Short mmCIF file of C-alpha atoms and ligand atoms in Angstrom, two decimals:
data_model
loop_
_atom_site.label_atom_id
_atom_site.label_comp_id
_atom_site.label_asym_id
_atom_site.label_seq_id
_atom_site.Cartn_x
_atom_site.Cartn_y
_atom_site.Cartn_z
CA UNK A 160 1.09 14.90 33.67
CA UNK A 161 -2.08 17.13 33.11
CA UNK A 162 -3.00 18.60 30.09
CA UNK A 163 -6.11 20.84 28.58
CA UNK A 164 -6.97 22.01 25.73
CA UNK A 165 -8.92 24.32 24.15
CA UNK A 166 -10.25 26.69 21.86
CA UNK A 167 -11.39 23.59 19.42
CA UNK A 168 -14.08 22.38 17.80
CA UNK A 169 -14.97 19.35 18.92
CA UNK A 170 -16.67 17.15 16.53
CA UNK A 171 -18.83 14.34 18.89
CA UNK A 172 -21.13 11.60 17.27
CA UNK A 173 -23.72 14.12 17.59
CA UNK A 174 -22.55 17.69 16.71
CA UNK A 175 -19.75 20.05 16.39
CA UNK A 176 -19.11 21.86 19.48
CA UNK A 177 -17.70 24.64 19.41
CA UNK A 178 -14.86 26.54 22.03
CA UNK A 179 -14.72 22.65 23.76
CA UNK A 180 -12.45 22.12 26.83
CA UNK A 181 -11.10 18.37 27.07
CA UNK A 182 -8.98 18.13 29.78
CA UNK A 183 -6.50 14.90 30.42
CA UNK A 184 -4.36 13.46 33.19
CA UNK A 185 -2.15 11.01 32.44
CA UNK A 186 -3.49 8.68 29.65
CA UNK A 187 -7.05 9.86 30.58
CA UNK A 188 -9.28 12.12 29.88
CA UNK A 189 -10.93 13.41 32.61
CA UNK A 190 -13.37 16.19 31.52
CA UNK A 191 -15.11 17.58 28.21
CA UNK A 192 -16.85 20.99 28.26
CA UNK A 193 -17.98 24.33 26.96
CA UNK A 194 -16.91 27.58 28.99
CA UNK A 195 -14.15 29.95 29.76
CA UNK A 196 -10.48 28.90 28.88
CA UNK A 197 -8.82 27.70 31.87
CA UNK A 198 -5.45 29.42 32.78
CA UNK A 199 -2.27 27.17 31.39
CA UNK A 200 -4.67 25.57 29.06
CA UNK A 201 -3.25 24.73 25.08
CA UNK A 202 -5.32 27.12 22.41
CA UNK A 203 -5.88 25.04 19.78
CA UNK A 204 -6.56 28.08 18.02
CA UNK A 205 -10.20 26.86 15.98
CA UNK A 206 -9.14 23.48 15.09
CA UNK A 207 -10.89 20.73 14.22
CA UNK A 208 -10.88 17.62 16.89
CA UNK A 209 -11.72 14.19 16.75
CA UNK A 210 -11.16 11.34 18.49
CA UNK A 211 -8.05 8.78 17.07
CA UNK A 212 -9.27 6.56 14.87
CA UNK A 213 -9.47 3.27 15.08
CA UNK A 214 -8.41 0.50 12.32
CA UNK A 215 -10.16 -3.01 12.28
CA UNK A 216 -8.25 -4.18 9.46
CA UNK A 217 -5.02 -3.22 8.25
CA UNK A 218 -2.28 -5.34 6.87
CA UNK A 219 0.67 -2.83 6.93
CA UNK A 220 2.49 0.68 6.12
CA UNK A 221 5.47 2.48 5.83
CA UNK A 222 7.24 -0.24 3.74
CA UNK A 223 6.15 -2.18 6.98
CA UNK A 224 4.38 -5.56 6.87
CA UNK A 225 2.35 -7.37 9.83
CA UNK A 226 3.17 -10.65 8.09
CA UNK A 227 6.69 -10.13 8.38
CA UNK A 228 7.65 -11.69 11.49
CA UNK A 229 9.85 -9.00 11.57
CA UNK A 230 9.46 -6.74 14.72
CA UNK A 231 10.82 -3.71 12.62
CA UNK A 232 8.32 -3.72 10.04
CA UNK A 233 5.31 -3.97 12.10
CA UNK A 234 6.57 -1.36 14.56
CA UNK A 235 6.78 1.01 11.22
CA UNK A 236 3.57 0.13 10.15
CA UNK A 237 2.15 0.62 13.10
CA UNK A 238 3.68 4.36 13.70
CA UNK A 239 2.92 5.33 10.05
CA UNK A 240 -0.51 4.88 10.37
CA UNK A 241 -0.53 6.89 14.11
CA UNK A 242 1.01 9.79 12.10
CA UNK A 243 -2.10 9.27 10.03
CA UNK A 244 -4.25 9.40 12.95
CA UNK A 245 -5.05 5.51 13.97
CA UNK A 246 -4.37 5.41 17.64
CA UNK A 247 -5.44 2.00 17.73
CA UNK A 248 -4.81 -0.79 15.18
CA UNK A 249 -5.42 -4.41 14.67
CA UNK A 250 -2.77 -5.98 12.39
CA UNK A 251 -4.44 -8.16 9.96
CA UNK A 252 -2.29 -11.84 8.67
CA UNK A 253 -3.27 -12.97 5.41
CA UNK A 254 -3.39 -16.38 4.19
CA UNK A 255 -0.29 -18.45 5.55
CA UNK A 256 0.90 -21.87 6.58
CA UNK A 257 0.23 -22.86 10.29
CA UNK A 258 3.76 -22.85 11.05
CA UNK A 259 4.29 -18.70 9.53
CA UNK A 260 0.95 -18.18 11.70
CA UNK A 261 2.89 -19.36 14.65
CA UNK A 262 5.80 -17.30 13.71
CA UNK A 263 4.24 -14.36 13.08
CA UNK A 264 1.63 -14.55 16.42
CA UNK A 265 4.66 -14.85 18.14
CA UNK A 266 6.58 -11.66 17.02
CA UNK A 267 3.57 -9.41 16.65
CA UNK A 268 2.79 -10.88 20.40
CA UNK A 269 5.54 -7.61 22.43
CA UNK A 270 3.66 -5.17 20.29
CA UNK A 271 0.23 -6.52 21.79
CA UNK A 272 1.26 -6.53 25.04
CA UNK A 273 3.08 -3.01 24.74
CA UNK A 274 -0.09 -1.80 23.36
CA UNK A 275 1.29 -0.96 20.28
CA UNK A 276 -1.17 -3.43 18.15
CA UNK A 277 -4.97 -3.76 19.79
CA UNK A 278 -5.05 -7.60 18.88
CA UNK A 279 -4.01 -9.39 15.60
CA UNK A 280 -6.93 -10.35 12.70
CA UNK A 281 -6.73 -13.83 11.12
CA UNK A 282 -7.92 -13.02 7.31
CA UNK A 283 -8.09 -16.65 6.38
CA UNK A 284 -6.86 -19.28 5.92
CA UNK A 285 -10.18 -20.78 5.74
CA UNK A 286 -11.76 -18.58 3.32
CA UNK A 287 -13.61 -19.31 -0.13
CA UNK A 288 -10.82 -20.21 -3.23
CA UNK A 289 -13.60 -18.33 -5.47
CA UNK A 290 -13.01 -15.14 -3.57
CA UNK A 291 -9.78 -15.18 -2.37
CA UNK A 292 -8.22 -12.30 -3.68
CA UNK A 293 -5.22 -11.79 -2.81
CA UNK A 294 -4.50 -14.77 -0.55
CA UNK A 295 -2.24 -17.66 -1.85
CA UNK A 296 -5.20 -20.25 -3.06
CA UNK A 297 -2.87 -23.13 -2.41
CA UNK A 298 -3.15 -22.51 1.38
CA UNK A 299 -6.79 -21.95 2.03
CA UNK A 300 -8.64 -25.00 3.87
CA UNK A 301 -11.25 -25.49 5.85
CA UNK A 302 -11.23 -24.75 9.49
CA UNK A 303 -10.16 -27.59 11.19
CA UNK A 304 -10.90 -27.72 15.02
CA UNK A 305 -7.21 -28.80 16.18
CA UNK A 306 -5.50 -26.23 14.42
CA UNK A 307 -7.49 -23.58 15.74
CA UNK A 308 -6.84 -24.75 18.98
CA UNK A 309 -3.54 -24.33 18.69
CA UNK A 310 -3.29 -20.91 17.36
CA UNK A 311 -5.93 -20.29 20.30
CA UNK A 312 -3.42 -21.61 22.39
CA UNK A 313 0.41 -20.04 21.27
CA UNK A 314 -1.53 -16.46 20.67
CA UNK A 315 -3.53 -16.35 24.14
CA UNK A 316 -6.26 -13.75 23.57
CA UNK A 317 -3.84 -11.52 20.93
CA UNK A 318 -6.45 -12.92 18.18
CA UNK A 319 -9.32 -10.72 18.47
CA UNK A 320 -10.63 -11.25 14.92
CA UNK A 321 -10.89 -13.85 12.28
CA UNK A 322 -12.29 -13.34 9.11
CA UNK A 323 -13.88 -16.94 7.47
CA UNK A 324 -16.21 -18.08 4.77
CA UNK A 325 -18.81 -19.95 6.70
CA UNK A 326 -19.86 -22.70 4.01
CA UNK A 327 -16.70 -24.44 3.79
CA UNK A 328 -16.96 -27.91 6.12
CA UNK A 329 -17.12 -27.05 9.62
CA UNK A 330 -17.28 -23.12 8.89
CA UNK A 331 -20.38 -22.88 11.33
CA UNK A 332 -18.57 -24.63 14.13
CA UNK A 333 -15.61 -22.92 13.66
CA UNK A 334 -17.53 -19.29 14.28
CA UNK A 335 -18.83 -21.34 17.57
CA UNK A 336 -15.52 -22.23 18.50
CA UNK A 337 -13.85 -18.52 18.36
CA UNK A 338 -16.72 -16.86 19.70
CA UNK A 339 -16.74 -19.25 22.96
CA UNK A 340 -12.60 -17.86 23.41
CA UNK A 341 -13.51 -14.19 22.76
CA UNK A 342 -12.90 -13.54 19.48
CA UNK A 343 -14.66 -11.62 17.12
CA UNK A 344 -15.73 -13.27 13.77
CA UNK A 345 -16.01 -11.81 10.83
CA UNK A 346 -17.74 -13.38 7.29
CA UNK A 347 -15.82 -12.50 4.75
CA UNK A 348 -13.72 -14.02 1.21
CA UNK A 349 -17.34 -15.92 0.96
CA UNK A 350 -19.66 -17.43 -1.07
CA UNK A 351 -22.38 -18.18 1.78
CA UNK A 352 -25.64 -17.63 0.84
CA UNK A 353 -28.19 -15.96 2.24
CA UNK A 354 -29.12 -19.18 4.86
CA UNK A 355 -25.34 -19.98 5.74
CA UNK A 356 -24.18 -16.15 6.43
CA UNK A 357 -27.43 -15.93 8.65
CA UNK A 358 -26.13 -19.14 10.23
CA UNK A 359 -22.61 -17.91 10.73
CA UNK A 360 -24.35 -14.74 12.14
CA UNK A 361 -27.11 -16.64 14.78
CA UNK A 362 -23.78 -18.44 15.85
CA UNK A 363 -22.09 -15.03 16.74
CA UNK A 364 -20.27 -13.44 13.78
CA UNK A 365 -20.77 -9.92 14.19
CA UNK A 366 -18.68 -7.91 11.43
CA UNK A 367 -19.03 -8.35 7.59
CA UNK A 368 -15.09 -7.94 6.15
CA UNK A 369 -14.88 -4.99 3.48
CA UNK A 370 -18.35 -5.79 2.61
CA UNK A 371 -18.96 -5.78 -1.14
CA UNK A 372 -15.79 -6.91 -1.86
CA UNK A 373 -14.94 -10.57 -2.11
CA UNK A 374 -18.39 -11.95 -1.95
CA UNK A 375 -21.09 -12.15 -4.39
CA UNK A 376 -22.92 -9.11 -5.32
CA UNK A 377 -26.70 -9.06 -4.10
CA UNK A 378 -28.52 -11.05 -6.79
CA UNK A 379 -32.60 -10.80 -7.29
CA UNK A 380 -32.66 -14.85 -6.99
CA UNK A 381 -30.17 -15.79 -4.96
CA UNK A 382 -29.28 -12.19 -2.59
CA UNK A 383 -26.31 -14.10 -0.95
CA UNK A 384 -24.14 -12.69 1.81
CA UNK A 385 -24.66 -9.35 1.46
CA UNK A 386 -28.19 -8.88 2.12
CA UNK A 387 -27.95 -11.38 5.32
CA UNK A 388 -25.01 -8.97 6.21
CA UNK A 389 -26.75 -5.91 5.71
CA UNK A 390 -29.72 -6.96 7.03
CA UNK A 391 -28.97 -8.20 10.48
CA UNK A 392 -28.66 -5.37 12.98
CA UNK A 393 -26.17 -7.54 15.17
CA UNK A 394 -23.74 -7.14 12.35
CA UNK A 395 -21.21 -4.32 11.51
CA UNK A 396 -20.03 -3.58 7.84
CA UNK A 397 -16.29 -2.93 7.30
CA UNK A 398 -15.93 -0.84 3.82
CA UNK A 399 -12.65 0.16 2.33
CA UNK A 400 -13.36 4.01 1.73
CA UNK A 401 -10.43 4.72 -0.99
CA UNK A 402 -12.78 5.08 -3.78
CA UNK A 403 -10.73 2.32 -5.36
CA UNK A 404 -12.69 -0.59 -3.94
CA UNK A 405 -16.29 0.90 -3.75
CA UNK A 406 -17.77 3.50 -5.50
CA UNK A 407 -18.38 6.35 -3.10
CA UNK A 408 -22.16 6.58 -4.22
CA UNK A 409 -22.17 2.69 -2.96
CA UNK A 410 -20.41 3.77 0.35
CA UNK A 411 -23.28 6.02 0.54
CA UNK A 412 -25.90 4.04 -0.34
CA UNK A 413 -24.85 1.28 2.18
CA UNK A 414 -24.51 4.02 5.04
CA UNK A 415 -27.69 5.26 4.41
CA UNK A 416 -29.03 1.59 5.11
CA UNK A 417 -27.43 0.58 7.78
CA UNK A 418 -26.10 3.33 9.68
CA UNK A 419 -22.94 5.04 10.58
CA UNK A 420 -23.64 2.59 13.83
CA UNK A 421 -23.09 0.01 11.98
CA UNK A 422 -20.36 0.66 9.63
CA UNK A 423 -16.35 0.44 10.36
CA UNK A 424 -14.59 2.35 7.47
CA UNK A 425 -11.39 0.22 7.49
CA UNK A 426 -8.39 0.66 5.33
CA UNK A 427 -7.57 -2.79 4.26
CA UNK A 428 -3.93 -1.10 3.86
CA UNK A 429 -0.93 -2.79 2.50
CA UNK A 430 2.81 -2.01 3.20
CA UNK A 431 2.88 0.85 0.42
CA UNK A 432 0.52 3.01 2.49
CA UNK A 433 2.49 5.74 3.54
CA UNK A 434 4.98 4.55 1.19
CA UNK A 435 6.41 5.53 -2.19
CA UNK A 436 4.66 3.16 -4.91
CA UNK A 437 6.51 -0.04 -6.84
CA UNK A 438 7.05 -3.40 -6.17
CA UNK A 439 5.25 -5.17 -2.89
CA UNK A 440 3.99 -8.51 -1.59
CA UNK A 441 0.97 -9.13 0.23
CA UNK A 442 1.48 -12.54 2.18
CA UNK A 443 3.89 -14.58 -0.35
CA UNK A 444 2.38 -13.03 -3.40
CA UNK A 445 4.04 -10.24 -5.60
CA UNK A 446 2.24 -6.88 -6.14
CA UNK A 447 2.46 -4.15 -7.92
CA UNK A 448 1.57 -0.69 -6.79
CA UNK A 449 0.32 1.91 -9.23
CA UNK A 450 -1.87 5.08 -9.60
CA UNK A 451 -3.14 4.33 -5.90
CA UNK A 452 -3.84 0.69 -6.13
CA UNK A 453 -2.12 -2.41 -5.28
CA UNK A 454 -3.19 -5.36 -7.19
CA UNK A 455 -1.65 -8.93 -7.65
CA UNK A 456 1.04 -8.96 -10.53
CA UNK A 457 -0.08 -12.51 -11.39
CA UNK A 458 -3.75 -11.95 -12.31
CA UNK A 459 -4.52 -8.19 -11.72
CA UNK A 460 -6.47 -8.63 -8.62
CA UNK A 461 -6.88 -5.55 -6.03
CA UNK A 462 -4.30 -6.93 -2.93
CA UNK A 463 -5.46 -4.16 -0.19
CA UNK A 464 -5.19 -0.42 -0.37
CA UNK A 465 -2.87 2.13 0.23
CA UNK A 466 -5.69 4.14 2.30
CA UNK A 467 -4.85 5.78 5.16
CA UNK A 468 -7.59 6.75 7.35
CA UNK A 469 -7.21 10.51 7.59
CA UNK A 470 -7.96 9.98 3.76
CA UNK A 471 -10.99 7.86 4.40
CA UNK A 472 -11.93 10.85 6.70
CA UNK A 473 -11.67 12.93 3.46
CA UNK A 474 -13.65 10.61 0.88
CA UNK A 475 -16.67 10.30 3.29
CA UNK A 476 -16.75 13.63 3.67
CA UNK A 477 -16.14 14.98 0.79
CA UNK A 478 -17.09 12.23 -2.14
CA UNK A 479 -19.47 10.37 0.07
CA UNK A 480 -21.28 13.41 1.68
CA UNK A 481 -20.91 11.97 5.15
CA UNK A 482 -21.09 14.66 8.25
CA UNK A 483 -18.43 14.88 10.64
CA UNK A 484 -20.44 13.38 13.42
CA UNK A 485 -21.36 10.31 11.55
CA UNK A 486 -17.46 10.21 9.94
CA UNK A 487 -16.29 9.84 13.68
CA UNK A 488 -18.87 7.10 14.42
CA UNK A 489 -17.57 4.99 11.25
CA UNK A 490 -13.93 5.94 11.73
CA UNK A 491 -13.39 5.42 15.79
CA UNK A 492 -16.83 4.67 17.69
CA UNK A 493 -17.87 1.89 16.06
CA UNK A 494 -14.49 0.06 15.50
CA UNK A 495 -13.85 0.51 19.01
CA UNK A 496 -16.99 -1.44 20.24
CA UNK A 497 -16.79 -3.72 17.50
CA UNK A 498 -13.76 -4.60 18.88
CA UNK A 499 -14.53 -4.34 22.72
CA UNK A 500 -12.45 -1.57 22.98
CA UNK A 501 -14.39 -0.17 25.48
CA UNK A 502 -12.35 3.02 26.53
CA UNK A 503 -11.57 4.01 22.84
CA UNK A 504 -13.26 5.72 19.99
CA UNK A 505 -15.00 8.73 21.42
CA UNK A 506 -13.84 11.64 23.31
CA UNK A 507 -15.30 11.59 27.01
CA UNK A 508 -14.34 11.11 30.64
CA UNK A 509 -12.38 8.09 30.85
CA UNK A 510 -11.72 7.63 27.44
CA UNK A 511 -7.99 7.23 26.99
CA UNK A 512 -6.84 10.17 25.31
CA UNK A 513 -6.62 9.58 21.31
CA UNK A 514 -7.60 12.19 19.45
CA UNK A 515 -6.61 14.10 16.01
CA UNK A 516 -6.57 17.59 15.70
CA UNK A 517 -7.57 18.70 11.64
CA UNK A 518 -7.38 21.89 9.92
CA UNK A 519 -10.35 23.08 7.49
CA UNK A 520 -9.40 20.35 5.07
CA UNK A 521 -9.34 17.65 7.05
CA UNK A 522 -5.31 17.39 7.69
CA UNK A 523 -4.02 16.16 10.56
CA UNK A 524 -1.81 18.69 12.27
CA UNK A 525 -1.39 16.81 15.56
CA UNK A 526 -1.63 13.37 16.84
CA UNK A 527 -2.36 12.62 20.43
CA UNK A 528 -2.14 8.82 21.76
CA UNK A 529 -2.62 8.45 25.63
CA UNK A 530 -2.61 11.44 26.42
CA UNK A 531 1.03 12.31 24.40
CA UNK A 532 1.57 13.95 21.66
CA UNK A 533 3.11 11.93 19.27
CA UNK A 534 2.90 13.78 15.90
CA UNK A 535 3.22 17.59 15.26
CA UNK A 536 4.75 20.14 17.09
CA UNK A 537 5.25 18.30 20.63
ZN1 ZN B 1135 -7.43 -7.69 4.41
#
């Protein structure tokens, strides 16, 4: 099936341009270009257009929960963030016993393969107790090579990420160890300072996890993770833009340092995105979600977001006085190579066609995965 649109403007990671042409066969796009409207061709009437974006780290939606096991749940969270706009997620596991690991790589696994989930993200277990957040302490360890081996092993390559806090024993090899099967490694839940996260980094972690949160803040004496993160240009920030977890003048700040190049916004989301609020879990632990924040009902600590990333769209642009352009780059380009996703996250020839299609304030009207609609008038 062949498809073109036009009459949009198409935001790039370089401009807005306007009256764009994208044509797309099958899942494909095969052309983007300025001219005369094509006979047959969809009038998208002035609209906004960006490519679908593209979701690093997300733990559920939709009353749907990745660490469920339950192929129900993570097929709703997975379509109630593509009504949001993420064409392409990675379902992030909390903290959990090998065994629930197991489990739960094995029913997320048909989602993978359908293409439904872009790989599954290990957050923990072997992550700092002093910033674990909302993972169950009394299951963090350190990484042990065996059991790596044999999630490595049941999940195939349907890991693509693990976050870890490089200073616990064996942290260092561990990074080694994932990084020679593929898989991307992220420091995060840490207390590494500034020599260990540079270690973790020379031995191939590339992604900070929702940088600022769950690490020490930059200190004059000791600067800690956070300045090896934000220093190293091999490294890309993930930052939770809900203006719950950062300050938007911070979000700001570290974009201006390291570049929308550099910077995944991520939405760290929880089942209640998407969802009325109440009574959750995240992993085994009980939360409660209120006034647009989920946080632990034992001690009050945030447990993910409810951010959905048409919303983080909104925030950068509009409380964190990002440009269109660079909002693309830190909502789909740079996730996608983060990831390896190498036909995602920009709108070209032989990208596959995600995009979004926004009115003036940024709300999604349409939703287009591989080249079908899938939200909006059809
Ligand atoms: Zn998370």
């Amino acid at each position: 099936m062949s498809v073109t649109l036009c009459g949009m403007r198409l935001v790039t990671e370089d401009d807005v341009i306007e009256d764009a042409i994208i044509a797309i066969e099958g899942e494909r796009v095969v052309g983007v270009r300025r001219g005369s409207r094509p006979a047959g061709a969809i009038d998208l009437e002035g609209a906004l257009v960006m490519a679908g974006f593209v979701d690093q780290h997300c733990h559920g939606g939709g009353q749907g929960d990745f660490f469920s096991a339950d192929i129900d749940q993570i097929r709703t969270a997975a379509a109630t963030h593509l009504a949001h706009g993420t064409t392409t997620i990675v379902a992030s596991l909390v903290t959990a016993t090998t065994e629930d690991l197991l489990a739960q790589l094995a029913a997320l696994r048909p989602t993978v393969a359908d293409g439904t989930i872009a790989g599954v993200h290990l957050e923990g277990p072997w992550i700092s107790p002093q910033e674990c957040g909302a993972h169950d302490i009394t299951l963090l360890r350190s990484p042990d090579p065996a059991e790596i081996e044999t999630l490595l092993d049941a999940a195939g390559s349907d890991i693509a990420m693990v976050t870890l806090a490089p200073e616990l024993a064996g942290g260092v090899a561990a990074t080694e160890q994932f990084v020679d099967a593929g898989v991307v490694v992220a420091v995060g839940h840490t207390e590494a300072d500034l020599a260990t996260t540079r270690a973790a980094i020379d031995s191939g972690a590339t992604v900070a996890t929702h940088l600022l949160n769950r690490m020490p803040v930059l200190h004059k004496r000791s600067p800690g993770p956070v300045l090896a993160l934000m220093d190293d240009p091999r490294v890309v920030c993930e930052l939770i833009v809900d203006g719950v977890h950062i300050d938007p003048e911070m979000v700001r700040f570290v974009i201006e340092h390291v570049g929308p190049d550099r910077v995944a916004a991520v939405t760290d989301a929880m089942g209640a995105a998407g969802a009325p609020e109440g009574r959750y879990k995240i992993g085994y632990l009980d939360v409660e979600v209120a006034d647009g924040q989920a946080r632990l009902t034992s001690d009050g600590a945030l447990a993910g977001s409810v951010l959905t990333l048409d919303t983080a769209l909104v925030n950068l642009v509009t409380k964190c006085g990002q440009s269109l352009p660079d909002a693309t780059r830190m909502l789909s380009a740079t996730p996608a190579r983060t990831m390896g996703l190498t036909d995602r996250g920009r709108l070209a020839a032989g990208m596959r066609a995600d995009l979004v299609v926004l009115d003036d304030q940024l709300s999604i009207s349409r939703v287009m995965r591989a080249g079908t609609w899938v939200s909006g008038p059809q």
